[in-house]
Short mmCIF file of C-alpha atoms in Angstrom, two decimals:
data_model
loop_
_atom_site.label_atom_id
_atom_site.label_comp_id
_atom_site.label_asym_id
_atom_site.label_seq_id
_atom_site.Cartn_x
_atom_site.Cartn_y
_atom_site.Cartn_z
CA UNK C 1 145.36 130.92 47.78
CA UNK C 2 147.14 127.46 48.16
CA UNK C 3 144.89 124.22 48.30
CA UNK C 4 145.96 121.50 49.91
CA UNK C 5 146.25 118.76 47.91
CA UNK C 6 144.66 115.58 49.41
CA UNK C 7 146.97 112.44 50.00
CA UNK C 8 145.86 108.84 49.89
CA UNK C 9 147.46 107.78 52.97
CA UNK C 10 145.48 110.53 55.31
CA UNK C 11 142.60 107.86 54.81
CA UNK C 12 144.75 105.37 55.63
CA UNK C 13 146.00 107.28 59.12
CA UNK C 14 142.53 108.16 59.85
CA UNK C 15 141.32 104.59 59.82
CA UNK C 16 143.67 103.68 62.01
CA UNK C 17 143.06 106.24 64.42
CA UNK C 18 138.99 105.42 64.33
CA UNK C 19 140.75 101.89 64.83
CA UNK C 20 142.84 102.48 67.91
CA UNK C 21 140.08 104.47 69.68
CA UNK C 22 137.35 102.09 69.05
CA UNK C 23 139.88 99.00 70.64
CA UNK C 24 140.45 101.52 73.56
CA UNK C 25 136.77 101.64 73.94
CA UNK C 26 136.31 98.10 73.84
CA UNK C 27 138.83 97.54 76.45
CA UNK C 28 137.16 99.59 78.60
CA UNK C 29 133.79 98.40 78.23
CA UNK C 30 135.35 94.88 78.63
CA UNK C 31 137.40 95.99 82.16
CA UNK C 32 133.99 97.34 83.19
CA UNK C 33 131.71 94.47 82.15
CA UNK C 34 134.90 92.00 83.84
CA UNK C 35 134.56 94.11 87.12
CA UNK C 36 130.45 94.38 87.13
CA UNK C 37 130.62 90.17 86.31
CA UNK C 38 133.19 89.87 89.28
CA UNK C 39 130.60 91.65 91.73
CA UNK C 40 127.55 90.25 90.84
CA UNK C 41 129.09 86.62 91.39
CA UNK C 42 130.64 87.86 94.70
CA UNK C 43 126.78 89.17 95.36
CA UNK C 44 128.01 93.29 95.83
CA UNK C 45 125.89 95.57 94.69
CA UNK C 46 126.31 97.65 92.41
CA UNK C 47 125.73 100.53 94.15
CA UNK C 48 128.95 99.40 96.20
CA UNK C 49 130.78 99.81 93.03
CA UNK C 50 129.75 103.28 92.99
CA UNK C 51 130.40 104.07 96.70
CA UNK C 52 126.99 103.84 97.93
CA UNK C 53 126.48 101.37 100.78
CA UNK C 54 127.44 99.18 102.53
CA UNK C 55 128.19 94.97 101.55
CA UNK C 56 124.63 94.11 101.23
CA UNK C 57 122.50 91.22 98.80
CA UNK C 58 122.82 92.65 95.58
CA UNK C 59 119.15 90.79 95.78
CA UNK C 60 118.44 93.80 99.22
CA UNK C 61 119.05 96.82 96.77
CA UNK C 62 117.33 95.40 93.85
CA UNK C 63 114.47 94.99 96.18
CA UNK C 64 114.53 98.63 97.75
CA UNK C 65 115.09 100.67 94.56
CA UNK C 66 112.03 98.78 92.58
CA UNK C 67 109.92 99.58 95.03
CA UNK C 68 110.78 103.25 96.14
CA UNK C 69 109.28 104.70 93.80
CA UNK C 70 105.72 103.57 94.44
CA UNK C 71 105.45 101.70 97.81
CA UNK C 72 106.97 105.01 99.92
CA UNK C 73 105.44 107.11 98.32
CA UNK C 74 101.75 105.39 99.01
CA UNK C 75 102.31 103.59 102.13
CA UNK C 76 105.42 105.65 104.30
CA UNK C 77 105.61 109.00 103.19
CA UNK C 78 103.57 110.40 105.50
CA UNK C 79 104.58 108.81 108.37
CA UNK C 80 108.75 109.39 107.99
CA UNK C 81 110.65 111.60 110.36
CA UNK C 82 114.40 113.00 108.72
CA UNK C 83 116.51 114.85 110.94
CA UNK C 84 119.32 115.47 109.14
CA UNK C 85 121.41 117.18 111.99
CA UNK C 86 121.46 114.05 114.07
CA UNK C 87 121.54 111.59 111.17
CA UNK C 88 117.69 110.14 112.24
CA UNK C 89 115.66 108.48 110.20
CA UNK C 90 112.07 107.35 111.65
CA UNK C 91 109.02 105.74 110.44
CA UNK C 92 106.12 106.25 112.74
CA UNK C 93 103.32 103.58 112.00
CA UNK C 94 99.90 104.78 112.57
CA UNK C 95 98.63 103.16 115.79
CA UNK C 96 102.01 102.91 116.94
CA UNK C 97 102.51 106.44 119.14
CA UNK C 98 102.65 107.88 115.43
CA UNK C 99 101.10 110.81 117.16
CA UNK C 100 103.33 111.48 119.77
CA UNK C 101 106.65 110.98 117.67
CA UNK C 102 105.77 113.18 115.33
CA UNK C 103 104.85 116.28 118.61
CA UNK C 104 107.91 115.10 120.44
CA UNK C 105 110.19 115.29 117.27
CA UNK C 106 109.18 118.91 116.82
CA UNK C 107 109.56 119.87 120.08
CA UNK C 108 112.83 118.33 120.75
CA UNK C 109 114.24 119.95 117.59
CA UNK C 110 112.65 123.35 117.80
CA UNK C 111 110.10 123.60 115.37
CA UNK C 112 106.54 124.46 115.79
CA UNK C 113 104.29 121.62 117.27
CA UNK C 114 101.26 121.34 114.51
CA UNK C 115 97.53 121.46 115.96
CA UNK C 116 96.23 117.57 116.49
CA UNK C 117 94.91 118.20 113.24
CA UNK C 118 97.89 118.92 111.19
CA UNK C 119 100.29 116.42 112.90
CA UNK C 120 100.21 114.31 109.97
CA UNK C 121 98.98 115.87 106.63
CA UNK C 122 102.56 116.49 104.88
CA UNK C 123 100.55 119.83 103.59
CA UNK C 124 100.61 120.85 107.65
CA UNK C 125 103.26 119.78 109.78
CA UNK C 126 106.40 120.75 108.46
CA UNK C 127 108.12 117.69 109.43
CA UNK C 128 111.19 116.69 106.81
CA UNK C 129 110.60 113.56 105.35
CA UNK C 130 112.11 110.98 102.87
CA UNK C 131 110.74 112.25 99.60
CA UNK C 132 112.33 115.65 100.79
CA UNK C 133 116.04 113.82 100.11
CA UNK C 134 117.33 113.28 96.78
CA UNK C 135 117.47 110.16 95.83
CA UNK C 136 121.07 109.36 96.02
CA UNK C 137 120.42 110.35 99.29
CA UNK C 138 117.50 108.31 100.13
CA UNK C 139 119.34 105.14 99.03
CA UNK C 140 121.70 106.05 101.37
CA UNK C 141 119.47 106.63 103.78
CA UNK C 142 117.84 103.46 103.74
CA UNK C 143 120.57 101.20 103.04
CA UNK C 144 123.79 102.94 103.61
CA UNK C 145 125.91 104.35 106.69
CA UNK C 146 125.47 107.53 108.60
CA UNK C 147 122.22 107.23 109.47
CA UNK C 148 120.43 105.86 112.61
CA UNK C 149 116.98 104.33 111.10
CA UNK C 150 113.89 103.93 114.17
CA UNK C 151 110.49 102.61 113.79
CA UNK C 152 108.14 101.73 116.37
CA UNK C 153 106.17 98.77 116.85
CA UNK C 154 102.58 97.85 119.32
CA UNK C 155 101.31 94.42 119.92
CA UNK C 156 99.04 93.68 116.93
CA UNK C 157 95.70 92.84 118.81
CA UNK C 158 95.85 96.21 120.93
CA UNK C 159 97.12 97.97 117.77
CA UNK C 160 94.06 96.59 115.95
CA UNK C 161 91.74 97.55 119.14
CA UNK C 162 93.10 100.59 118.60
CA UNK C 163 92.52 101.26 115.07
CA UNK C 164 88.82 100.10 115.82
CA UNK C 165 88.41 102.79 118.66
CA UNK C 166 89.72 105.75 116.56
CA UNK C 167 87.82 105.16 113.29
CA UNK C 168 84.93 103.67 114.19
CA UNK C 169 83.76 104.37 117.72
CA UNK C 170 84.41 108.40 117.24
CA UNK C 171 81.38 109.94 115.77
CA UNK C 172 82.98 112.29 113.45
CA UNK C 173 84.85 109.51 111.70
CA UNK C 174 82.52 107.00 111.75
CA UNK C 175 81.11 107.96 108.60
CA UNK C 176 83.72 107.61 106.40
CA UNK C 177 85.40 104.46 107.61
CA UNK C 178 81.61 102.79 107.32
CA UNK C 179 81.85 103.48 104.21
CA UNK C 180 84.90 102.72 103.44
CA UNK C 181 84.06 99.18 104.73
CA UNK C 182 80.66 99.32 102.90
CA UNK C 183 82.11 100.12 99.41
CA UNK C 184 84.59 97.00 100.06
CA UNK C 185 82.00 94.70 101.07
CA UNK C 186 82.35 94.60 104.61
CA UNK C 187 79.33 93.41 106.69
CA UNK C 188 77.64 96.01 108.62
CA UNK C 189 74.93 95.78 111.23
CA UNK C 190 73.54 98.06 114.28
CA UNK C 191 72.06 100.77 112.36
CA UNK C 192 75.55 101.47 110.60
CA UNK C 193 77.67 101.28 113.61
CA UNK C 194 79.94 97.82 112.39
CA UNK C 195 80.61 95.55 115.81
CA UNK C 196 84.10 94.74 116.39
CA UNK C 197 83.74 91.58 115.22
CA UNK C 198 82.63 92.65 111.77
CA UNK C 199 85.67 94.46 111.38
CA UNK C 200 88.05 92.32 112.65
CA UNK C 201 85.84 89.83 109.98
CA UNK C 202 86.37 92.54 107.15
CA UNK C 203 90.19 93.08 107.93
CA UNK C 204 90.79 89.68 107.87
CA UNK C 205 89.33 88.93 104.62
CA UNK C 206 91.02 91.98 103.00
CA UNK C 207 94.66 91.92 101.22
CA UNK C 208 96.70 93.36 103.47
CA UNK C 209 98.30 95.70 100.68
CA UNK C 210 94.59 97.13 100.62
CA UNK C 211 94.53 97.26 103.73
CA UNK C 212 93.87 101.17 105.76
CA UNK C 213 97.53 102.17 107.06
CA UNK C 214 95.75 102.00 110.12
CA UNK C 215 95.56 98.04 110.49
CA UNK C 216 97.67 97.15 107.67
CA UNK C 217 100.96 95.19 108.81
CA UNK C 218 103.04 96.84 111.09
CA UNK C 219 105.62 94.82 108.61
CA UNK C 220 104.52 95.83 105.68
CA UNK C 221 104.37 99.49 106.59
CA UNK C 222 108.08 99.83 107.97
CA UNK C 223 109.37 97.97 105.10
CA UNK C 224 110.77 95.65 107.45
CA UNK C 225 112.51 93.32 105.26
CA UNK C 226 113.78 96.34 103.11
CA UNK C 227 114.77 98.21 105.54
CA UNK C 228 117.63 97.60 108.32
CA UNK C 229 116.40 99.25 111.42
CA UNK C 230 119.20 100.59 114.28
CA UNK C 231 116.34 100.34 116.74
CA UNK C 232 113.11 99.49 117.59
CA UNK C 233 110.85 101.61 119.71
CA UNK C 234 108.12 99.44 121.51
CA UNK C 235 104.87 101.51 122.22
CA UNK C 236 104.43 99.60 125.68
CA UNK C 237 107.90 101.20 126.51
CA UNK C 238 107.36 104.12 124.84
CA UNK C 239 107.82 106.66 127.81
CA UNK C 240 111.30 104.94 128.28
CA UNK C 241 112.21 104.61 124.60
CA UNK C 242 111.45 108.59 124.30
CA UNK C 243 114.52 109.42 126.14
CA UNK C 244 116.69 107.14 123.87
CA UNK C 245 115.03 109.01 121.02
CA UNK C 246 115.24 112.45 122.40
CA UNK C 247 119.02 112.09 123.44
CA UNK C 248 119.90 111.07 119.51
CA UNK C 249 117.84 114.09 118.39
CA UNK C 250 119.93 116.26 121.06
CA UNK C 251 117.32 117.52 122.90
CA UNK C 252 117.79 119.48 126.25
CA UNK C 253 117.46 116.12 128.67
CA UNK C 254 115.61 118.05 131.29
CA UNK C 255 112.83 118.80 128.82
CA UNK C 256 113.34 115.58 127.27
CA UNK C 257 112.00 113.53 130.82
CA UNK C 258 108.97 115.84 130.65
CA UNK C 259 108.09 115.25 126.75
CA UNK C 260 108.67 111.32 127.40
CA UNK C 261 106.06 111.04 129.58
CA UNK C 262 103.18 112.14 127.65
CA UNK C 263 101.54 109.31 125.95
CA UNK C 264 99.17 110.69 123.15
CA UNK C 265 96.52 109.48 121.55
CA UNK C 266 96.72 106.29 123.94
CA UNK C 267 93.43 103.84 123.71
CA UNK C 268 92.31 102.12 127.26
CA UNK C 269 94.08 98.81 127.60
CA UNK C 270 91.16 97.36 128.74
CA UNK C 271 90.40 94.59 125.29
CA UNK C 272 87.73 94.38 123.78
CA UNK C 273 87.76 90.82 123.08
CA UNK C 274 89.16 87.75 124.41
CA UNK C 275 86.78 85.17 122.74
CA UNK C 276 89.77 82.62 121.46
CA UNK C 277 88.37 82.44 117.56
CA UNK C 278 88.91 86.36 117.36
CA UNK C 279 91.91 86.13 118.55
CA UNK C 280 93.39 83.30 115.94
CA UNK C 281 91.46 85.23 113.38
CA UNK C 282 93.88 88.82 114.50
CA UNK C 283 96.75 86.29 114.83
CA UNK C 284 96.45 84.36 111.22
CA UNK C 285 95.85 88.02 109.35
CA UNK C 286 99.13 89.58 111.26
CA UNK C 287 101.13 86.04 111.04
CA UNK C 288 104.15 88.35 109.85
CA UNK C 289 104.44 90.67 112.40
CA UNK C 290 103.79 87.92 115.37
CA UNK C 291 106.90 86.06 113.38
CA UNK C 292 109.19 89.41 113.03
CA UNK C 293 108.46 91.56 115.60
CA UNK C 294 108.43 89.41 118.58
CA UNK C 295 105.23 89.31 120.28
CA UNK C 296 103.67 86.61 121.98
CA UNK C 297 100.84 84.39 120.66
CA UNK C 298 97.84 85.71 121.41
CA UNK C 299 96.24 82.16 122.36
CA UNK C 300 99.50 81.29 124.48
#
């Protein structure tokens, strides 16, 4: 059998190869890092580079993708709505018609319409949401085109009202949410039954990322500065803003005029305060929402 017989200069052609190939690596790490440099000083994304998108901060994606990964998942992902056959993305905030979004969404797209008691548990209603997506998708989602992103928002003194009402003026969840305010230090008097004022007291003084999704932040919950929203349901228009709602989701429009004007889980608008240093207590805790969302000053 015939050996080949080595030659010096196949070391020498080899080198050269392992030469050539490493330089056309290096170019191509240098084009790359030349194109990546470009973008970041023209502030796109890199995500744009990629296709995802659209011309955003690079400082807006940075943002959103640090905080996916814990803030949805502990403060939204319970209360987001995906219809992916109209391209709808919603975020219903407690307090906020959450209830009624979430029965009119599965009527209006045909699937069944969860007791009151498994409206929201993500165990229960069978409602897609965001952490259903992959997460190329989500990005999109959030940040890119093709989708139609809704929230809803309520005055933050009746949504507060509100909060109070449900929790702690209903017997069978009293108990917890007294102690919920008892094991954070909140002040309670009246045999265990906290006043209103206490708990507007209690709210105040807490963080607001501690804060109950009930009376946390309308702001904070959306993800409002993370997010850009398409449009803005208002819960004292909500019977209006249905039929916008309904008509994206395709609903039969007949049907749609009868669903819009239910109002669930609505508290009487009758306040339960009006003494002036509640009221700039409610409006220093929610400063955020008053500046973002719109609503007047409580005070005038």
């Amino acid at each position: 059998m015939a050996v080949s017989a080595w030659v010096p200069g196949d070391s020498v052609m080899a080198v050269r190869v392992a030469k050539a190939l490493a330089i056309s690596c290096l170019h191509s790490v240098h084009v790359w890092l030349r194109m990546v440099m470009s973008a970041w000083w023209r502030g796109t994304s890199l995500l744009e580079l990629v296709g995802l998108g659209t011309q955003r901060p690079r400082s807006h994606y940075a943002r959103a993708m640090a905080r996916l990964p814990d803030r949805w998942v502990r403060m939204s992902v319970n209360h987001s709505v995906v219809d992916a056959d109209s391209g709808c993305f919603i975020v219903a905030v407690p307090k906020n018609g959450c209830t009624t979004i979430k029965t009119v969404f599965c009527e209006a797209t045909g699937r069944p319409v969860p007791i009151r008691e498994h409206v929201h548990p993500r165990e229960h209603n069978g409602i897609p949401q965001l952490l259903d997506l992959p997460t190329v998708e989500r990005l999109r989602l959030l940040m890119g085109e093709g989708w139609t992103r809704v929230t809803t928002t309520r005055d933050p003194v009746a949504r507060l009202e509100s909060g109070f009402r449900s929790k702690f003026c209903d017997p069978r969840k009293r108990p917890t949410y007294v102690q919920a305010m008892a094991n954070r230090g909140g002040t309670i008097r009246d045999s265990g039954e906290p006043r209103y004022e206490d708990f507007v007291d209690w709210v105040a003084s807490t963080p607001d990322h501690r804060r109950d999704p009930h009376w946390r932040s309308q702001t904070a919950v959306m993800l409002f500065d993370e997010i850009r929203y398409d449009h803005v349901l208002r819960l004292e228009t909500l019977s209006a803003d249905l039929l916008w709602l309904l008509s994206l989701l395709g609903g039969d429009m007949d049907a749609a005029k009868e669903m819009a004007g239910r109002r669930a889980n609505m508290s009487p608008t009758a306040p339960l305060s009006t003494d002036k240093g509640l009221l700039r207590i409610i409006r220093d805790a929610y400063a955020a929402d008053y500046e973002k969302l719109g609503y007047p000053d409580p005070l005038g």
